[in-house]
XYZ file of C-alpha atoms in Angstrom:
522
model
C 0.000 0.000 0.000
C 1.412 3.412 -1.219
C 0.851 5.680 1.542
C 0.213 9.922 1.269
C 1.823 11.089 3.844
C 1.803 15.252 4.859
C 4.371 16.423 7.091
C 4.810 19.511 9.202
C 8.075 21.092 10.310
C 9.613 24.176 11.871
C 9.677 28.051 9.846
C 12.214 27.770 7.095
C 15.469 28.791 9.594
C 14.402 26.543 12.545
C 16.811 23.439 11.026
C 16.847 21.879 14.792
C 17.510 18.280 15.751
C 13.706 17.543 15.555
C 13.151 19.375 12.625
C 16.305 17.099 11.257
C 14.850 13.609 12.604
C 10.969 14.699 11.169
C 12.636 15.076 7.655
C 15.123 11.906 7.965
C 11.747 10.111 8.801
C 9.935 11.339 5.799
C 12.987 10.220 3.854
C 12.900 6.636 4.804
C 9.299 6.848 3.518
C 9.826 8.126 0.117
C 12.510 5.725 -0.337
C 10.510 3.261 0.726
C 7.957 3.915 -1.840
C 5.615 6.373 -0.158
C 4.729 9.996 -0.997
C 5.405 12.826 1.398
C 4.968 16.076 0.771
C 6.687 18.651 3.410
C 5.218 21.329 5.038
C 7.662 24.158 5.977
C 6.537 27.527 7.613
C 6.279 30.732 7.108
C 4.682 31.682 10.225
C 7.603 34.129 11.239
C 9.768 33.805 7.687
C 9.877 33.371 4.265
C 13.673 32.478 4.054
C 14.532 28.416 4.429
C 17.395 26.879 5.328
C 19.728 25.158 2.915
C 19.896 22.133 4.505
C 16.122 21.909 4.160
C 16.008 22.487 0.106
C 19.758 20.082 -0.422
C 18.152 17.338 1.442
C 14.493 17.342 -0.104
C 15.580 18.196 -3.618
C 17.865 14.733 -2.900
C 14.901 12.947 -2.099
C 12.373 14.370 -4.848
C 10.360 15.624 -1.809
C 7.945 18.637 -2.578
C 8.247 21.021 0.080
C 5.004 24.064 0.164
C 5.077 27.645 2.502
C 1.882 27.416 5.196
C 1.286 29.659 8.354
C 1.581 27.556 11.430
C 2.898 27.990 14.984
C 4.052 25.391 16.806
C 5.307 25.152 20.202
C 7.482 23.115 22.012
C 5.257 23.101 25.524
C 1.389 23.849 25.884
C 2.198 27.251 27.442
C 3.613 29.043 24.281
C 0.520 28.508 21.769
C -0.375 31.373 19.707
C -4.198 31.128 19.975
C -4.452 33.731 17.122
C -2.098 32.242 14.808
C -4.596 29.436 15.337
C -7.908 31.569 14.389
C -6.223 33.817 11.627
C -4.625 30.957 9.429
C -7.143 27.529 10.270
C -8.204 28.165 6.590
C -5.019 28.287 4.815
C -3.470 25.213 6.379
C -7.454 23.133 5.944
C -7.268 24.145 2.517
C -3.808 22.432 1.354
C -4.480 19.443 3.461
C -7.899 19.152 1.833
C -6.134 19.677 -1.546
C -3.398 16.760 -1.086
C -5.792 14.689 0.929
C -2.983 12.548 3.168
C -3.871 9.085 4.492
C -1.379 10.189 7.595
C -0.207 13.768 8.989
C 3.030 13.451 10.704
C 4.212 16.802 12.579
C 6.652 17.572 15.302
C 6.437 19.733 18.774
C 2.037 20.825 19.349
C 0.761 22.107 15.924
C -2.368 22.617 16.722
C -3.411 23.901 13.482
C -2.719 20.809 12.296
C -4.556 18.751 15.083
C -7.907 20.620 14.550
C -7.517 19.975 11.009
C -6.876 16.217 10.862
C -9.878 16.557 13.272
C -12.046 18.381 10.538
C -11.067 15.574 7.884
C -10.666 12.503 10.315
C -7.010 11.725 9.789
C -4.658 10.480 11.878
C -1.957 12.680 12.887
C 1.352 11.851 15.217
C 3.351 14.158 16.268
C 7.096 13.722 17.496
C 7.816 15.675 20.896
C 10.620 14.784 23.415
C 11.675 16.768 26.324
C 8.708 17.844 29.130
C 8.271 18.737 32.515
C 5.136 17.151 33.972
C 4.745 20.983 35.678
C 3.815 22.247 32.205
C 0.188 20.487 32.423
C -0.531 21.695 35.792
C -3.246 23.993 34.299
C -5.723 21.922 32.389
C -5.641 23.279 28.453
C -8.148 23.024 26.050
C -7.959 19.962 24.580
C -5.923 20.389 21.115
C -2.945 18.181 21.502
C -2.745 14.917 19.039
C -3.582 11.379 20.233
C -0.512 9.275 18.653
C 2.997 10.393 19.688
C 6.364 9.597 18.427
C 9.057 9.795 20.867
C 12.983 9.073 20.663
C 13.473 8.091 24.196
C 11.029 5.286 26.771
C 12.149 7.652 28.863
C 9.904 10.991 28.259
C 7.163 8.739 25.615
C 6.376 7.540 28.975
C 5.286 10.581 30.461
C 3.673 12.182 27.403
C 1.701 9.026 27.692
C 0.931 10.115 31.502
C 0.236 13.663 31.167
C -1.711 13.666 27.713
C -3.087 9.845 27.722
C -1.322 9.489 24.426
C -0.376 6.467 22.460
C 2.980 6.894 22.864
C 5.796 5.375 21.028
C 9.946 5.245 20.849
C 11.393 5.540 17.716
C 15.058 6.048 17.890
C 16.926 8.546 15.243
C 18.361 7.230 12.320
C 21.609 8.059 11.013
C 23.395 7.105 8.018
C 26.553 4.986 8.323
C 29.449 6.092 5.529
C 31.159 2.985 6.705
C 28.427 0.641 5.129
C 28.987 -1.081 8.622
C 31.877 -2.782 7.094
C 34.305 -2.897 10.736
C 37.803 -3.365 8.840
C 37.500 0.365 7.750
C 37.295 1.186 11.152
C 40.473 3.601 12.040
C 43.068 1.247 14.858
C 42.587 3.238 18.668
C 46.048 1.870 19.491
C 49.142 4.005 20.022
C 47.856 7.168 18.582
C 46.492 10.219 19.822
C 42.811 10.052 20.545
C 40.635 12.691 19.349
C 37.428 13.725 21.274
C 34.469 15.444 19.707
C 32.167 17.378 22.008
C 28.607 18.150 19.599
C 26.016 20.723 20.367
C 25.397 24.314 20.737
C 27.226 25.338 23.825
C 24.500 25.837 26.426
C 23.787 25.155 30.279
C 22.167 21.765 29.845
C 24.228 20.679 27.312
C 27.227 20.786 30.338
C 30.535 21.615 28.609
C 32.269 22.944 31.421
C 31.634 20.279 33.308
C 33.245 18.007 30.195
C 36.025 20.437 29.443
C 36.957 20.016 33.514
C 37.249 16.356 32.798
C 38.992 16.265 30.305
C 41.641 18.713 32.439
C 41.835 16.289 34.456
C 42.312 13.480 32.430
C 45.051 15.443 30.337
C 46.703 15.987 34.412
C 46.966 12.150 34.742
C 48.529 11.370 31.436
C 46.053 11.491 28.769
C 47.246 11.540 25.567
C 44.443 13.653 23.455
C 42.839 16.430 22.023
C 38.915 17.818 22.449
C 37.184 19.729 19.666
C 33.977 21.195 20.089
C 31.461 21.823 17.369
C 28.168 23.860 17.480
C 26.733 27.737 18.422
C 29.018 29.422 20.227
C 27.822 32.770 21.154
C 26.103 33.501 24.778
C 27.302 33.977 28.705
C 27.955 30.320 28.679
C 30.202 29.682 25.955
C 32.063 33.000 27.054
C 32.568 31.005 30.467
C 34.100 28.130 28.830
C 35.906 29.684 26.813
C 37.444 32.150 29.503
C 38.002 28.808 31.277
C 40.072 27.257 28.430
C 42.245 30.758 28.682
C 42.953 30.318 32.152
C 43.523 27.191 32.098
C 46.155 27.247 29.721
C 44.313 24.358 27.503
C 43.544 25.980 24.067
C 46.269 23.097 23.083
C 44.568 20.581 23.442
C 41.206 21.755 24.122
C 39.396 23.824 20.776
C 36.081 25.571 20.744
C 35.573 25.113 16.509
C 32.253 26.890 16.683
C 28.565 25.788 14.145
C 29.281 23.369 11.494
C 26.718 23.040 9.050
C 27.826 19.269 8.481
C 29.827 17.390 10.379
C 30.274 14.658 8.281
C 34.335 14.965 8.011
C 34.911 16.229 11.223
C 33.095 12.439 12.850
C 35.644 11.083 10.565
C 38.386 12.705 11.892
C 37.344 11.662 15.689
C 37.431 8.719 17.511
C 35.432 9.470 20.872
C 32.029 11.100 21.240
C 31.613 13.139 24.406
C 28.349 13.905 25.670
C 27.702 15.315 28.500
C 24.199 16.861 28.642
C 21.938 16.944 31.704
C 18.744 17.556 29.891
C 17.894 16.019 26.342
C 15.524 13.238 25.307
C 17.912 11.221 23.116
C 20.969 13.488 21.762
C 20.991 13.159 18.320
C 24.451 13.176 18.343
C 24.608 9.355 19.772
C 23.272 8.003 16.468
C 25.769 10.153 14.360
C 28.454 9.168 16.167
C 27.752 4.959 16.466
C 27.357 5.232 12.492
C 30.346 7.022 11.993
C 31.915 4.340 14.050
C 32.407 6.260 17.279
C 33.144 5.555 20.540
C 30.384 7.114 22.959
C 31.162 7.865 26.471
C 27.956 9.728 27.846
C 26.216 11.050 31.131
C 22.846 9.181 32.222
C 21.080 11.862 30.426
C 17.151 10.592 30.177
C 16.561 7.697 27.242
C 20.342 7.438 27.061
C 20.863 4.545 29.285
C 17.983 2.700 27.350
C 20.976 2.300 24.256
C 24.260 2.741 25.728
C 25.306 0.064 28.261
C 27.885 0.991 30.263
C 31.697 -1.171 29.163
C 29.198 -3.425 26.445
C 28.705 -0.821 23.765
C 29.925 2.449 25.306
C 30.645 3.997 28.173
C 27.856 5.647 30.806
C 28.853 8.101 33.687
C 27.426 7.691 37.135
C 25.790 11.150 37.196
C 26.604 14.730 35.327
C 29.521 15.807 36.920
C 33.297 15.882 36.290
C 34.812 13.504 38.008
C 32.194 11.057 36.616
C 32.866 11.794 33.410
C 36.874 11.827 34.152
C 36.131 8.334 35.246
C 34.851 6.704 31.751
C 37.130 8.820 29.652
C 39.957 6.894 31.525
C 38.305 3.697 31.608
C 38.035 4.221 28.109
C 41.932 4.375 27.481
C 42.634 1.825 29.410
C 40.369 -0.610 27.761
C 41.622 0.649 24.218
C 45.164 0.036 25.630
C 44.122 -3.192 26.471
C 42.356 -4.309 22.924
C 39.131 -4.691 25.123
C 37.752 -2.019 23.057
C 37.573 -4.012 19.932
C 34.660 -6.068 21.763
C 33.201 -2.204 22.826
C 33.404 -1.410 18.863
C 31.951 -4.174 17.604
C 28.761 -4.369 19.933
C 28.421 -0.718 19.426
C 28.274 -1.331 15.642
C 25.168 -3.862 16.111
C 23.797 -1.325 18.396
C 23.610 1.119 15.312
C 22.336 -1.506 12.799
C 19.897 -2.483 15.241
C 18.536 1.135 16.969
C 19.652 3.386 14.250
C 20.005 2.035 11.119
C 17.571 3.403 8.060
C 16.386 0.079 7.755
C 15.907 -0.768 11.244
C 14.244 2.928 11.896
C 12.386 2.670 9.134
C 10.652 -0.755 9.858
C 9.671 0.916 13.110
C 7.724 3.987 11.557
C 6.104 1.738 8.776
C 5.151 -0.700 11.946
C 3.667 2.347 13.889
C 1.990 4.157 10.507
C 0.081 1.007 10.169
C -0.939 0.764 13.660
C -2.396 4.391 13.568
C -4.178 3.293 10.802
C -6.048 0.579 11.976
C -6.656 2.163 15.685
C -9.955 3.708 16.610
C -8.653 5.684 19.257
C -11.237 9.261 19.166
C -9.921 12.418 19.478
C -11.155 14.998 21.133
C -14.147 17.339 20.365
C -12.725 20.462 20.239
C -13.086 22.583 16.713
C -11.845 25.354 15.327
C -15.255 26.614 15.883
C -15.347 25.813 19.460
C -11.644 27.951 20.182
C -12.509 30.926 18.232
C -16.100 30.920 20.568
C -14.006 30.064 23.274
C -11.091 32.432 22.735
C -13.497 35.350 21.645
C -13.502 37.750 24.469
C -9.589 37.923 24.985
C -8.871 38.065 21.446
C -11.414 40.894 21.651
C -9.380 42.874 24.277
C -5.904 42.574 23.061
C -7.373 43.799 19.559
C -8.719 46.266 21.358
C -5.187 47.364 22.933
C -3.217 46.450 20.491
C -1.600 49.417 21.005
C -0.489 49.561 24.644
C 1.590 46.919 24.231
C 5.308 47.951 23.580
C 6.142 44.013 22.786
C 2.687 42.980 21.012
C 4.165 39.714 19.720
C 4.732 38.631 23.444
C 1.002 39.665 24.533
C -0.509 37.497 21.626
C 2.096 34.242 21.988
C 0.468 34.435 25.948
C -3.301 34.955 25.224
C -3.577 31.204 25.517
C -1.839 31.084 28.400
C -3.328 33.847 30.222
C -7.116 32.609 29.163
C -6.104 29.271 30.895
C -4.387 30.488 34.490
C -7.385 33.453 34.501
C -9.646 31.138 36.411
C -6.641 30.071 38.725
C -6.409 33.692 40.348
C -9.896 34.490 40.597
C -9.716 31.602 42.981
C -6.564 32.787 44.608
C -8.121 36.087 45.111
C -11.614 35.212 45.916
C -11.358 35.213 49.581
C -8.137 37.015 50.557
C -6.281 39.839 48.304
C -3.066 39.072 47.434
C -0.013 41.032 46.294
C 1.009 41.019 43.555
C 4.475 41.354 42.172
C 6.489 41.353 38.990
C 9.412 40.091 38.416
C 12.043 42.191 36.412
C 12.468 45.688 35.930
C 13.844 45.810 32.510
C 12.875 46.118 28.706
C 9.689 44.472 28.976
C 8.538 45.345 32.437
C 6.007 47.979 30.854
C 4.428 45.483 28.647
C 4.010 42.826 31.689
C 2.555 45.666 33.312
C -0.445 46.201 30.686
C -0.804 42.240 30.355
C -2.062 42.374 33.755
C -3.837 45.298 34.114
C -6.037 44.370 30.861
C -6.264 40.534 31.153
C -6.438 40.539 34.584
C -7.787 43.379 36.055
C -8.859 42.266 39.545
C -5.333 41.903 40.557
C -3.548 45.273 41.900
C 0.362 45.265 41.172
C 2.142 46.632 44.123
C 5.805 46.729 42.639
C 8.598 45.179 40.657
C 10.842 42.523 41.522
C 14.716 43.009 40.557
C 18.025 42.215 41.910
C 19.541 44.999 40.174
C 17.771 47.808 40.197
C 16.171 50.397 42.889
C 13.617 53.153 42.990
C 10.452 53.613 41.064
C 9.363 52.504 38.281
C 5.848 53.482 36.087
C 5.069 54.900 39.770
C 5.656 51.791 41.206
C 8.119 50.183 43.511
C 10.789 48.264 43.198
C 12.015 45.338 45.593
C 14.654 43.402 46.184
C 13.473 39.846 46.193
C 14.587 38.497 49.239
C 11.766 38.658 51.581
C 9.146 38.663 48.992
C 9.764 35.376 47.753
C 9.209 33.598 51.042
C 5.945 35.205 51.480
C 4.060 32.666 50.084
C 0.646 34.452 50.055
C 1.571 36.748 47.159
C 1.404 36.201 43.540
C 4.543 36.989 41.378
C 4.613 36.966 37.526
C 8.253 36.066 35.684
C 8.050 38.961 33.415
C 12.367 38.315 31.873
C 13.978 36.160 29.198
C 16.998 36.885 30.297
C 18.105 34.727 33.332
C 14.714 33.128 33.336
C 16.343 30.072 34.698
C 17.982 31.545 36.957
C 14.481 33.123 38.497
C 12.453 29.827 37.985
C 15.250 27.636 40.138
C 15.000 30.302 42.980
C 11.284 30.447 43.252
C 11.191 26.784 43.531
C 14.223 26.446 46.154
C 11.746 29.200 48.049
C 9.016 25.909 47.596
C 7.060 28.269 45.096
C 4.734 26.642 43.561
C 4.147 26.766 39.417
C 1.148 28.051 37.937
C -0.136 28.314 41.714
C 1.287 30.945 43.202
C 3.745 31.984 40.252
C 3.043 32.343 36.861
C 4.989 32.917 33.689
C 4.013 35.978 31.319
C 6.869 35.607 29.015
C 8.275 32.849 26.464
C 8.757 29.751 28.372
C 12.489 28.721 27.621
C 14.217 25.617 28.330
């Protein structure tokens, strides 16, 4: 059976690792004798990455411009995006008429649609926190769910009752799995490769102190890192290298649009992430013939068995990660690595392999097909009636807002916690408090005054700044945060982390006594 399958991406620039392992999916289809046509959009620009057009022009895959938002967490969802392009996106689905819609993050366009015209539709989505259903949404999330890691399918499944799957990332393996190409680990100098943009969670301090360490007790190599390098982060690390005196052996090579020579130049993958669903970089590397040394990180441990067919730290930190890059270099001294090597190879041919990944999706397509599962009942008709009134009243103030585009991304969001603090208010008035004093204090200001105009702000929040501000105070936070009867709103970007990790050291609670006004970040 020749399947039509639709898929939905990211805008034209967002070329992320799900965006990557949506495409590589609707790959294996087409070469497996199904059409797919691919959705791109154009929801904040018209421009389109190159990787996008080489890779479906490869495949013969039609790719077509459509409006959508989508949104990596159910607090981000532009409600108006939703309303204002419905049509556009009903219309081409209509046209190609799909037996399957495949999508990734919540694209809830694309759910009320496959509603409309009863077909299935599965989105892929990996990292959560169960916190981020602690307000019950409107029901417009999809029903079948592709995952890359047990690990967080599992709680999708718990927090959205979907049928939840694991499909691992496929990668393609230059090697042709043949092991006597493999380059000898003996008596040469080893060379690391560190892959990812160089954020907080993806830890490379913490791998870059290992390695220091590991260098101090006679290791003979060199660590190259590859990926965005811009930020406060990066800066530390790379202010760390300085002082340090490693930029010899240590190099920060910045983004790499492929990295297909520089896995053939390396010998050891590094990964040392403390949040990620299943780095992407794990398949790349065991098809490039890789050895993977990598922290516990979420569906990790569900691949890589620690000494069979890789190597797995105890936790996140240094010294763990010290301890399996030398256990590493003893075993290659040894020659035990050859029996590493080889069941990491079958590992790849059987988790990450295009034929092995692509037996999995064809098994899944077909059960989504034959299921009976029913969606829910929510329309498009039923969110514009529901979403009428707030739409209404940011229309209405459109211009108060000196960062519209934040005030319409949180309209769903601030429809959805509305009912929470009329019930925190009913009996008692609380304070209430905002948190940051900077570019976009004035807009968090109107947010609440219009949305929610039973609540009275009695200052700002900041940790910098003092006096007044719009006639208002502003605090210091210490104090205020431990007073657990007020209500504060994170109104920052900037050091939003930072904020979030405080409140809930102070036993805040989320979305009960602290709410989030701007773009949820990760």
């Amino acid at each position: 059976m020749c399947l039509k399958i639709m898929y939905f991406l990211d805008d034209g620039l967002g070329f992320g690792g799900a965006a990557h392992t949506l495409l590589r999916q609707a790959v294996l289809m087409k070469n497996a004798g199904h059409k797919a046509l691919l959705s791109i959009s154009n929801y904040k620009t018209e421009e389109i990455a190159e990787e996008y057009l080489d890779i479906c022009i490869k495949s013969d895959i039609e790719i077509i411009r459509l409006p959508f938002q989508i949104s990596s967490q159910p607090e981000d969802i532009d409600v108006l995006s939703i309303i204002k392009n419905y049509t556009v996106v009903r219309d081409a689905v209509k046209n190609y008429i799909p037996d399957l819609i495949h999508s990734i993050q919540i694209n809830p366009i694309v759910e009320l649609v496959s509603r409309e015209f009863n077909v299935p539709h599965i989105m892929n989505i990996y990292q959560i926190q169960e916190c981020f259903f602690s307000i019950r949404y409107t029901d417009i999330f999809s029903r079948y769910h592709i995952c890359d890691s047990w690990y967080y399918a599992n709680i999708w499944k718990k927090v959205l009752h979907t049928d939840s799957t694991c499909i691992r990332t496929v990668a393609n393996n230059p090697l042709s799995n043949n092991l006597s190409q493999r380059k000898p680990l003996q008596n040469k100098i080893i060379r690391y490769c560190c892959v990812g943009g160089i954020y907080t969670r993806k830890n490379q301090l913490e791998v870059i102190k290992a390695f220091e360490i590991a260098i101090s007790e006679g290791l003979q190599g060199e660590l190259y890192f590859y990926g965005y390098d811009k930020g406060s982060y990066a800066d530390e690390c790379k202010k760390y290298l300085v002082e340090k005196n490693l930029s010899k052996c240590v190099r920060i090579m910045g983004f790499y649009s492929t990295m297909e020579e520089e896995y053939e130049k390396a010998d050891v993958l590094l990964c040392g992430s403390t949040c990620e669903s299943y780095p992407n970089v794990i398949s790349e590397a065991l098809a490039h013939g890789l050895i993977v040394i990598s922290t516990p990180v979420a569906g990790v441990p569900e691949v890589i068995r620690d000494g069979y067919n890789g190597y797995l730290c105890e936790d996140y930190s240094k010294t763990a990660i010290y301890r399996k890059i030398m256990q590493f270099d003893q075993e290659r001294k040894s020659g035990k690595i050859e029996e590493v090597l080889f069941n990491a190879n079958d590992t790849y041919r059987k988790v990450h392999s295009p034929e092995s990944v692509s037996a999995a999706l064809i098994k899944y397509y077909d059960h989504v097909l034959k299921d009976s599962r029913r969606t829910s009942e929510i329309t498009i008709e039923s969110i514009r009636e529901k979403f009428l009134n707030i739409v209404k009243l940011y229309d209405n103030n459109y211009g108060e807002f000196v960062y519209s585009e934040i005030a319409q991304l949180k309209l769903w969001y601030m429809y959805h916690i509305k009912d929470v603090l009329i019930k925190l208010t009913a009996k008692k008035e609380r304070k209430v408090y905002i948190w940051g004093a900077g570019r976009l204090a004035k807009t968090m200001k109107y947010m609440i005054e219009i949305f929610f105009p039973f609540l009275r702000i009695e200052g700002f929040i900041d940790n910098y700044k003092q006096g007044e501000l719009f006639d208002l105070p502003i605090f210091r936070p210490e104090g205020i945060v431990q007073e657990h009867d007020n209500i504060l709103f994170v109104g920052v970007t900037n050091r939003q982390e930072e904020i979030l990790q405080t409140l809930q050291e102070y036993s805040r609670i989320y979305n009960q006594d602290y709410f989030v006004l701007t773009p949820r970040l990760w």
